[in-house]
Amino acid sequence: CIGVFEVVKFHTKRHRASKMRVLLTGGTGYIGSHTAIALLEQNHDVLLFDNLSNSQRHTVDRIRHITGKQAPFVQGDIRNTDLLTQTLRDFQADAVIHFAGLKAVGESVEQPIAYYANNVQGTISLLQAMQQCCVYKLMFSSSATVYGKPQYLPLDEAHPTSATNPYGRTKLHIEEMLQDLAASDACWKIICLRYFNPLGAHASGLLGERPNGIPNNLMPYIAQVAAGSLPFVQVFGNDYPTPDGTGVRDFIHVCDLAEGHAAALPFLHAQNGWHAINLGTGKGTSVLELIKAFAEANEIDVPYRIMPRRPGDVDACFASPAKAHNILGWKAQRDIQEMCKSAWLWQTMQG
Ligand code: NAD
Ligand code: WQD
C-alpha cells in the first residue's frame, strides 16, 4: 500500500515513536493479554476493556505479576457505546487495539446473529465511541480466514479476499467497513492485522488459551490428549496434496504475535489510511509434524488416529510475512518447539 519513499520516511520516524496510551478491547483474552504484556514491557500505558464472556478477571492480576505494572481494567461490552466513550475519555486514549469478538467458526454457523451482533455491531459501536472522542488510531484483529480458499501460496496481502463461514464474513465486513471509514476521513489511521494460527502460551505458564468444552483447534486438543483428558488426536484427513498428506498451517507463537502489535504501534502513529498486514511466520507445518514436535519437545505420548477430512478445511495455508518485515521491522522469532513447550506448561499449570 505504501511506496518505498514512505517506508524509508517511516523507518526514520520509527525510532522516535513515543509512549502511547492504548485501550485494548478483549484485553483479558488470549491474544489481548499477551499483547498487553508486550506493550507494558515497551513502556506504553494500557487499559483492558472486556466483558469477560471468554476470559477471567484474574488475568488482570497475572499481567501485573508478570510485568510489575498495573493495567486498569473496565468490565463492559463493546456494544455499550456510552461506556466505551467514557472510558476512552477518562483514559485519554491515543489508540485502540480491537481484539474483542467471538471466534469459533462452527458456532458462527449455528449462531450467525450472535456473531454479527458481537463482531460487526460491536465494532460499529467502538468506531462511534472513538469518533466522539477524536481517537482515530485503530489496530484490528483480523484473520487469514479473509483469504478464503488460497489461490496461491504463500498468501500475501494482495491475495483476493472471500469468506467461507459467518465468522470469516464478520472479519471481512469489518475490514471493508474500516476501508470505507479511512477513505471518508483522512484523520483515520487503521491497520488490519491478519493473524495466521496462533499457538502456545506465555513462558511463565500464567497466561494461555482456555477453550470452552472440547477444543476445536489443534493445539489445545493435542495438549488435552497429552494430559489424558481426551483419548487421542483426531487427524482430519491424510490425503491432502501436502508432503505427508495432512493439513499444513502457519503456526505462530502468541508472544511473537503480541510483539507484532507492539511493532505496529509506531507505524499506526506515523501513517494515514488503511493497511492490511499479515502476522505469520511464512513457514508451513503439517498436523502430523505438530503432533510429533509436541511429543518430542515434552517427552510425552500423543496418540492419534487418522479420521475423514473436516468439512471446510483447506489443504495448506501459510503467510508471506514480507510486508510485516519490511514495514514494521518485525519477524517471528520462536520455533515450533517453543510453541509446544509453552502450550504444555500452560496445560499442566491448569491442573
Ligand atoms: P479470546 O476469546 O481469548 O479473546 C477475545 C476477548 O474478547 C475475550 O476476553 C472476550 O471475553 C472478549 N469479548 C468478546 N465479545 C466481547 C464484547 N462484546 N465486549 C467486550 N469484550 C468481548 O480470543 P483471542 O484468540 O484472543 O482472539 C482475539 C481476536 O483475534 C478475535 O477478534 C479473534 O477473532 C481474532 N483472531 C483470533 C485467532 C485465533 O486463532 N485465536 C486467529 C485470527 C484472529
Ligand atoms: C488446523 C489444522 C485441521 C483439530 C482456525 C480458524 C481460523 C483462525 C484460526 C480465527 C487443520 C487440523 C484440527 C483437530 C485436526 N481463527 N485439526 N484435528 O482451521 O486452520 O483455523 O483457527 O480467525 O479462522 O478456522 O485451525 O487449529 O482448527 O486446524 O486434524 O482436532 O489441524 O484439519 O488442518 P484452522 P485448527
Coordinates of C-alpha atoms and ligand atoms in Angstrom, one line a residue:
C1 CA 0.0 0.0 0.0
I2 CA 2.8 2.4 0.6
G3 CA 5.7 3.4 -1.6
V4 CA 9.5 2.9 -0.9
F5 CA 9.9 6.6 -0.1
E6 CA 7.2 6.5 2.6
V7 CA 8.7 3.3 4.1
V8 CA 12.1 5.0 4.4
K9 CA 10.4 8.0 5.9
F10 CA 8.6 5.7 8.4
H11 CA 11.7 3.8 9.4
T12 CA 13.5 7.1 10.4
K13 CA 10.4 8.0 12.4
R14 CA 10.1 4.6 14.0
H15 CA 13.0 5.1 16.3
R16 CA 11.4 8.3 17.6
A17 CA 8.0 6.7 18.3
S18 CA 6.9 7.7 21.8
K19 CA 4.9 6.1 24.6
M20 CA 1.2 5.7 23.8
R21 CA -1.9 5.2 25.8
V22 CA -3.7 2.2 24.3
L23 CA -7.1 0.7 25.1
L24 CA -7.4 -3.0 24.4
T25 CA -10.9 -4.3 23.7
G26 CA -10.9 -8.0 24.5
G27 CA -7.8 -7.2 26.6
T28 CA -8.1 -10.1 29.0
G29 CA -8.5 -12.7 26.2
Y30 CA -5.8 -15.0 24.8
I31 CA -4.1 -12.6 22.3
G32 CA -5.1 -9.4 24.1
S33 CA -3.4 -10.4 27.4
H34 CA -0.2 -11.4 25.7
T35 CA -0.3 -8.1 23.8
A36 CA -0.9 -6.2 27.0
I37 CA 2.4 -7.6 28.3
A38 CA 4.3 -6.8 25.1
L39 CA 3.1 -3.2 25.3
L40 CA 3.7 -2.7 29.0
E41 CA 7.2 -4.1 28.6
Q42 CA 7.7 -1.4 26.0
N43 CA 6.6 1.2 28.5
H44 CA 3.2 2.0 26.8
D45 CA 0.2 2.6 29.1
V46 CA -2.6 0.0 28.6
L47 CA -6.3 -0.2 29.6
L48 CA -8.1 -3.6 29.4
F49 CA -11.7 -3.4 28.3
D50 CA -13.6 -6.8 28.3
N51 CA -17.0 -8.2 29.1
L52 CA -15.3 -11.4 30.4
S53 CA -17.5 -13.6 28.2
N54 CA -14.5 -15.7 27.3
S55 CA -11.8 -14.7 29.8
Q56 CA -11.3 -14.3 33.5
R57 CA -10.7 -11.3 35.8
H58 CA -7.6 -12.9 37.4
T59 CA -5.8 -12.3 34.1
V60 CA -5.5 -8.6 35.2
D61 CA -3.6 -9.7 38.3
R62 CA -1.4 -12.1 36.3
I63 CA -0.5 -9.3 33.9
R64 CA 0.6 -7.2 36.9
H65 CA 2.5 -10.1 38.3
I66 CA 4.4 -10.7 35.1
T67 CA 5.2 -7.0 34.2
G68 CA 5.2 -5.4 37.6
K69 CA 2.7 -2.8 36.2
Q70 CA -1.0 -2.3 36.9
A71 CA -3.1 -2.0 33.8
P72 CA -6.6 -0.5 34.6
F73 CA -9.5 -2.9 33.8
V74 CA -13.0 -1.9 32.8
Q75 CA -15.6 -4.7 32.6
G76 CA -18.0 -3.9 29.8
D77 CA -19.4 -4.8 26.5
I78 CA -18.1 -3.1 23.3
R79 CA -21.8 -2.6 22.3
N80 CA -22.2 -0.2 25.2
T81 CA -21.1 2.9 23.3
D82 CA -21.5 5.3 26.2
L83 CA -19.3 3.2 28.5
L84 CA -16.7 3.0 25.8
T85 CA -16.8 6.7 25.1
Q86 CA -16.5 7.5 28.8
T87 CA -13.6 5.0 29.2
L88 CA -11.7 6.4 26.1
R89 CA -12.1 9.9 27.5
D90 CA -11.1 9.1 31.1
F91 CA -8.1 7.1 30.0
Q92 CA -7.2 9.8 27.4
A93 CA -6.5 7.0 24.9
D94 CA -4.3 7.6 21.9
A95 CA -5.1 4.4 20.1
V96 CA -7.3 1.3 20.3
I97 CA -6.4 -2.3 19.6
H98 CA -9.6 -4.2 18.9
F99 CA -9.5 -7.9 19.9
A100 CA -13.0 -8.3 21.3
G101 CA -15.2 -10.6 19.4
L102 CA -16.4 -14.2 19.0
K103 CA -14.1 -16.5 17.1
A104 CA -15.4 -20.1 16.8
V105 CA -16.1 -21.0 13.2
G106 CA -18.6 -23.8 13.9
E107 CA -20.5 -21.8 16.5
S108 CA -20.8 -18.9 13.9
V109 CA -22.6 -21.2 11.5
E110 CA -25.1 -22.1 14.2
Q111 CA -25.5 -18.6 15.7
P112 CA -24.8 -16.1 13.0
I113 CA -26.8 -13.3 14.6
A114 CA -24.6 -13.5 17.8
Y115 CA -21.6 -13.3 15.6
Y116 CA -22.8 -10.3 13.5
A117 CA -24.0 -8.6 16.7
N118 CA -20.8 -9.1 18.7
N119 CA -18.3 -8.6 15.9
V120 CA -19.9 -6.2 13.4
Q121 CA -22.3 -4.3 15.6
G122 CA -19.6 -4.2 18.4
T123 CA -17.1 -2.7 16.0
I124 CA -19.6 0.0 14.8
S125 CA -20.2 0.9 18.4
L126 CA -16.4 1.1 19.0
L127 CA -15.9 3.3 16.0
Q128 CA -18.7 5.7 17.1
A129 CA -17.2 6.0 20.5
M130 CA -13.7 6.6 19.0
Q131 CA -15.1 9.2 16.7
Q132 CA -16.8 11.1 19.5
C133 CA -13.5 11.2 21.4
C134 CA -11.4 12.0 18.3
V135 CA -9.4 8.8 18.8
Y136 CA -8.5 7.9 15.2
K137 CA -5.8 5.2 15.6
L138 CA -7.1 1.6 15.4
M139 CA -5.5 -1.8 15.1
F140 CA -8.0 -4.5 14.3
S141 CA -7.6 -8.3 14.9
S142 CA -8.3 -9.7 11.5
S143 CA -7.5 -13.2 10.3
A144 CA -6.1 -15.2 7.5
T145 CA -9.6 -16.5 7.1
V146 CA -10.3 -13.4 5.0
Y147 CA -8.3 -15.1 2.2
G148 CA -10.8 -17.9 1.8
K149 CA -9.5 -20.8 -0.1
P150 CA -5.9 -20.0 -1.1
Q151 CA -5.4 -19.4 -4.9
Y152 CA -1.7 -19.3 -4.4
L153 CA 0.9 -19.7 -1.6
P154 CA 2.4 -18.0 0.3
L155 CA -0.6 -15.7 1.0
D156 CA 0.4 -12.1 0.6
E157 CA -1.9 -9.2 1.4
A158 CA -2.8 -8.7 -2.3
H159 CA -4.4 -12.2 -2.4
P160 CA -8.2 -11.8 -3.2
T161 CA -10.4 -11.9 -0.1
S162 CA -13.5 -14.0 0.5
A163 CA -15.3 -15.7 3.3
T164 CA -16.5 -19.3 3.7
N165 CA -18.4 -19.0 7.0
P166 CA -20.2 -16.4 9.1
Y167 CA -17.2 -15.8 11.4
G168 CA -15.0 -15.1 8.4
R169 CA -17.7 -12.9 6.9
T170 CA -17.7 -10.7 10.0
K171 CA -13.9 -10.2 9.7
L172 CA -14.3 -9.3 6.0
H173 CA -17.3 -7.0 6.6
I174 CA -15.3 -5.2 9.4
E175 CA -12.2 -4.9 7.2
E176 CA -14.4 -3.4 4.4
M177 CA -16.1 -1.0 6.8
L178 CA -12.7 0.1 8.0
Q179 CA -11.6 0.8 4.5
D180 CA -14.6 2.9 3.8
L181 CA -14.0 4.8 7.0
A182 CA -10.4 5.5 6.2
A183 CA -11.4 6.7 2.7
S184 CA -14.1 9.0 4.2
D185 CA -11.8 11.0 6.5
A186 CA -8.0 11.4 6.4
C187 CA -7.8 11.5 10.2
W188 CA -8.2 7.8 10.5
K189 CA -5.2 5.5 10.8
I190 CA -6.2 1.9 10.6
I191 CA -4.2 -1.4 10.5
C192 CA -5.9 -4.8 10.0
L193 CA -3.5 -7.4 11.3
R194 CA -4.3 -10.7 9.6
Y195 CA -3.2 -13.5 12.1
F196 CA -2.4 -16.9 10.9
N197 CA -2.6 -19.8 13.5
P198 CA -1.6 -18.5 17.0
L199 CA -0.4 -21.2 19.4
G200 CA 1.4 -21.5 22.7
A201 CA 1.4 -19.5 25.9
H202 CA 3.4 -17.1 28.0
A203 CA 6.7 -18.6 29.3
S204 CA 5.6 -18.1 32.9
G205 CA 2.7 -20.6 32.4
L206 CA 0.3 -17.9 33.8
L207 CA -1.4 -17.0 30.6
G208 CA -2.7 -19.0 27.7
E209 CA -5.7 -20.1 25.7
R210 CA -8.7 -21.5 27.6
P211 CA -11.1 -23.2 25.2
N212 CA -14.6 -23.8 26.4
G213 CA -15.5 -27.5 26.3
I214 CA -13.9 -29.8 23.8
P215 CA -11.3 -27.8 21.8
N216 CA -11.9 -27.1 18.1
N217 CA -8.4 -26.0 17.4
L218 CA -5.5 -28.4 17.0
M219 CA -3.0 -27.3 19.7
P220 CA -5.4 -27.2 22.7
Y221 CA -6.7 -30.6 21.5
I222 CA -3.2 -32.1 21.5
A223 CA -2.5 -30.6 24.9
Q224 CA -5.7 -32.2 26.4
V225 CA -4.8 -35.6 24.8
A226 CA -1.3 -35.4 26.3
A227 CA -2.9 -34.6 29.7
G228 CA -5.1 -37.6 29.4
S229 CA -8.4 -35.7 29.3
L230 CA -9.1 -36.8 25.7
P231 CA -8.1 -40.3 24.3
F232 CA -6.4 -39.4 21.0
V233 CA -6.0 -36.6 18.5
Q234 CA -8.3 -37.0 15.5
V235 CA -6.2 -36.1 12.5
F236 CA -8.7 -34.7 10.0
G237 CA -7.5 -36.3 6.7
N238 CA -4.2 -37.6 5.5
D239 CA -4.9 -37.5 1.7
Y240 CA -4.3 -33.8 1.1
P241 CA -1.8 -32.9 -1.6
T242 CA 0.8 -32.0 1.1
P243 CA 4.2 -33.7 1.9
D244 CA 2.7 -36.1 4.5
G245 CA -1.0 -35.8 3.4
T246 CA -2.1 -33.9 6.5
G247 CA -3.2 -30.2 6.6
V248 CA -0.4 -27.6 6.6
R249 CA -0.7 -24.3 8.6
D250 CA 1.4 -21.3 9.6
F251 CA 1.5 -21.8 13.4
I252 CA 2.8 -18.7 15.2
H253 CA 3.8 -18.3 18.8
V254 CA 1.3 -16.0 20.6
C255 CA 4.2 -14.0 22.1
D256 CA 5.5 -13.3 18.6
L257 CA 2.1 -12.2 17.6
A258 CA 1.9 -9.9 20.6
E259 CA 5.2 -8.4 19.7
G260 CA 3.9 -7.8 16.2
H261 CA 1.3 -5.5 17.7
A262 CA 3.9 -3.6 19.6
A263 CA 6.0 -3.3 16.4
A264 CA 2.9 -2.0 14.6
L265 CA 2.2 0.8 17.0
P266 CA 4.8 3.3 15.7
F267 CA 3.6 2.6 12.1
L268 CA 0.0 3.2 13.2
H269 CA 1.1 6.5 14.7
A270 CA 3.1 7.6 11.6
Q271 CA 0.8 6.6 8.7
N272 CA -2.6 7.6 7.4
G273 CA -5.2 5.4 5.8
W274 CA -6.0 1.7 5.9
H275 CA -3.4 -1.1 5.8
A276 CA -3.6 -4.9 5.9
I277 CA -0.6 -6.7 7.2
N278 CA -0.1 -10.5 7.7
L279 CA 1.3 -11.8 11.0
G280 CA 2.6 -15.2 10.3
T281 CA 6.0 -17.0 10.2
G282 CA 6.0 -17.9 6.5
K283 CA 6.6 -21.5 7.4
G284 CA 4.1 -24.3 6.9
T285 CA 3.9 -27.2 9.4
S286 CA 1.7 -30.2 9.0
V287 CA -0.7 -31.6 11.5
L288 CA 1.4 -34.7 12.0
E289 CA 4.6 -32.6 12.3
L290 CA 3.0 -30.6 15.1
I291 CA 1.8 -33.7 16.9
K292 CA 5.3 -35.2 16.7
A293 CA 7.0 -31.9 17.7
F294 CA 4.7 -31.7 20.8
A295 CA 5.5 -35.3 21.8
E296 CA 9.3 -34.8 21.3
A297 CA 9.5 -31.4 23.0
N298 CA 7.7 -32.5 26.0
E299 CA 8.8 -36.2 26.1
I300 CA 5.2 -37.3 26.2
D301 CA 3.0 -39.7 24.3
V302 CA 0.4 -38.1 22.0
P303 CA -1.8 -40.9 20.5
Y304 CA -3.6 -40.0 17.2
R305 CA -5.9 -41.6 14.7
I306 CA -6.5 -40.7 11.1
M307 CA -10.1 -39.6 10.5
P308 CA -12.0 -38.3 7.5
R309 CA -11.4 -34.7 6.4
R310 CA -13.1 -32.0 8.4
P311 CA -15.6 -30.1 6.1
G312 CA -14.5 -26.7 5.1
D313 CA -10.7 -27.2 5.7
V314 CA -8.2 -26.2 3.1
D315 CA -5.1 -28.3 2.4
A316 CA -2.5 -25.7 3.1
C317 CA -2.4 -22.1 4.3
F318 CA 0.7 -20.0 5.2
A319 CA 1.7 -16.4 5.0
S320 CA 4.1 -14.2 3.2
P321 CA 5.5 -12.3 6.2
A322 CA 7.5 -9.9 3.9
K323 CA 5.3 -6.9 4.4
A324 CA 5.4 -7.1 8.2
H325 CA 9.1 -7.4 8.0
N326 CA 9.6 -4.6 5.5
I327 CA 7.2 -2.1 7.1
L328 CA 7.2 -3.0 10.8
G329 CA 10.7 -4.4 11.1
W330 CA 9.0 -7.4 12.8
K331 CA 9.7 -11.1 12.3
A332 CA 8.5 -14.1 14.3
Q333 CA 11.4 -15.4 16.5
R334 CA 10.1 -18.5 18.3
D335 CA 10.0 -22.0 16.8
I336 CA 7.5 -24.9 16.9
Q337 CA 9.4 -26.5 19.8
E338 CA 8.9 -23.4 21.9
M339 CA 5.2 -23.2 21.0
C340 CA 4.8 -26.9 22.1
K341 CA 6.7 -26.5 25.4
S342 CA 4.8 -23.3 26.4
A343 CA 1.5 -24.9 25.5
W344 CA 2.3 -27.9 27.7
L345 CA 3.5 -25.8 30.6
W346 CA 0.2 -23.8 30.4
Q347 CA -1.8 -27.1 30.2
T348 CA 0.0 -28.6 33.3
M349 CA -0.5 -25.4 35.3
Q350 CA -4.2 -25.7 34.7
G351 CA -4.2 -28.9 36.7
Ligands
NAD1 P1 -10.5 -14.7 23.1 O1 -11.8 -15.2 23.1 O2 -9.5 -15.3 24.0 O3 -10.4 -13.1 23.4 C1 -11.5 -12.2 23.0 C2 -11.9 -11.4 24.2 O4 -13.0 -10.6 23.9 C3 -12.4 -12.3 25.4 O5 -11.7 -11.9 26.6 C4 -13.9 -12.0 25.5 O6 -14.3 -12.0 26.8 C5 -13.9 -10.6 24.9 N1 -15.2 -10.2 24.3 C6 -15.9 -10.9 23.4 N2 -17.0 -10.2 23.0 C7 -17.0 -9.0 23.7 C8 -17.8 -7.9 23.7 N3 -18.9 -7.8 23.0 N4 -17.5 -6.9 24.5 C9 -16.3 -6.9 25.3 N5 -15.5 -8.0 25.3 C10 -15.8 -9.0 24.5 O7 -9.9 -14.7 21.6 P2 -8.5 -14.5 21.0 O8 -8.0 -15.8 20.5 O9 -7.7 -13.7 22.0 O10 -8.8 -13.6 19.7 C11 -8.7 -12.2 19.8 C12 -9.2 -11.6 18.4 O11 -8.3 -12.2 17.4 C13 -10.6 -12.0 18.0 O12 -11.2 -10.9 17.3 C14 -10.4 -13.2 17.0 O13 -11.4 -13.3 16.1 C15 -9.0 -12.8 16.4 N6 -8.3 -13.9 15.8 C16 -8.0 -15.0 16.6 C17 -7.3 -16.1 16.1 C18 -7.1 -17.3 17.0 O14 -6.8 -18.4 16.4 N7 -7.1 -17.2 18.3 C19 -6.9 -16.1 14.8 C20 -7.2 -14.9 14.0 C21 -7.9 -13.9 14.5
WQD2 C1 -5.5 -26.7 12.0 C2 -5.3 -28.0 11.2 C3 -7.3 -29.2 10.9 C4 -8.2 -30.1 15.0 C5 -9.0 -21.8 12.6 C6 -10.0 -20.9 12.1 C7 -9.3 -19.6 11.5 C8 -8.4 -19.0 12.6 C9 -7.5 -20.0 13.3 C10 -9.5 -17.2 13.7 C11 -6.4 -28.3 10.2 C12 -6.4 -30.0 11.8 C13 -7.6 -29.6 13.9 C14 -8.2 -31.5 15.3 C15 -7.0 -31.8 13.3 N1 -9.2 -18.4 13.7 N2 -7.0 -30.5 13.0 N3 -7.6 -32.3 14.4 O1 -8.9 -24.4 10.9 O2 -6.5 -23.6 10.4 O3 -8.0 -22.2 11.6 O4 -8.3 -21.1 13.7 O5 -9.5 -16.4 12.8 O6 -10.3 -18.8 11.1 O7 -10.7 -21.5 11.0 O8 -7.1 -24.2 12.7 O9 -6.4 -25.5 14.7 O10 -8.8 -25.8 13.8 O11 -6.9 -26.6 12.5 O12 -6.5 -32.6 12.5 O13 -8.7 -31.9 16.3 O14 -5.4 -29.1 12.2 O15 -8.0 -30.1 10.0 O16 -5.7 -28.9 9.1 P1 -7.7 -23.7 11.3 P2 -7.3 -25.5 13.5

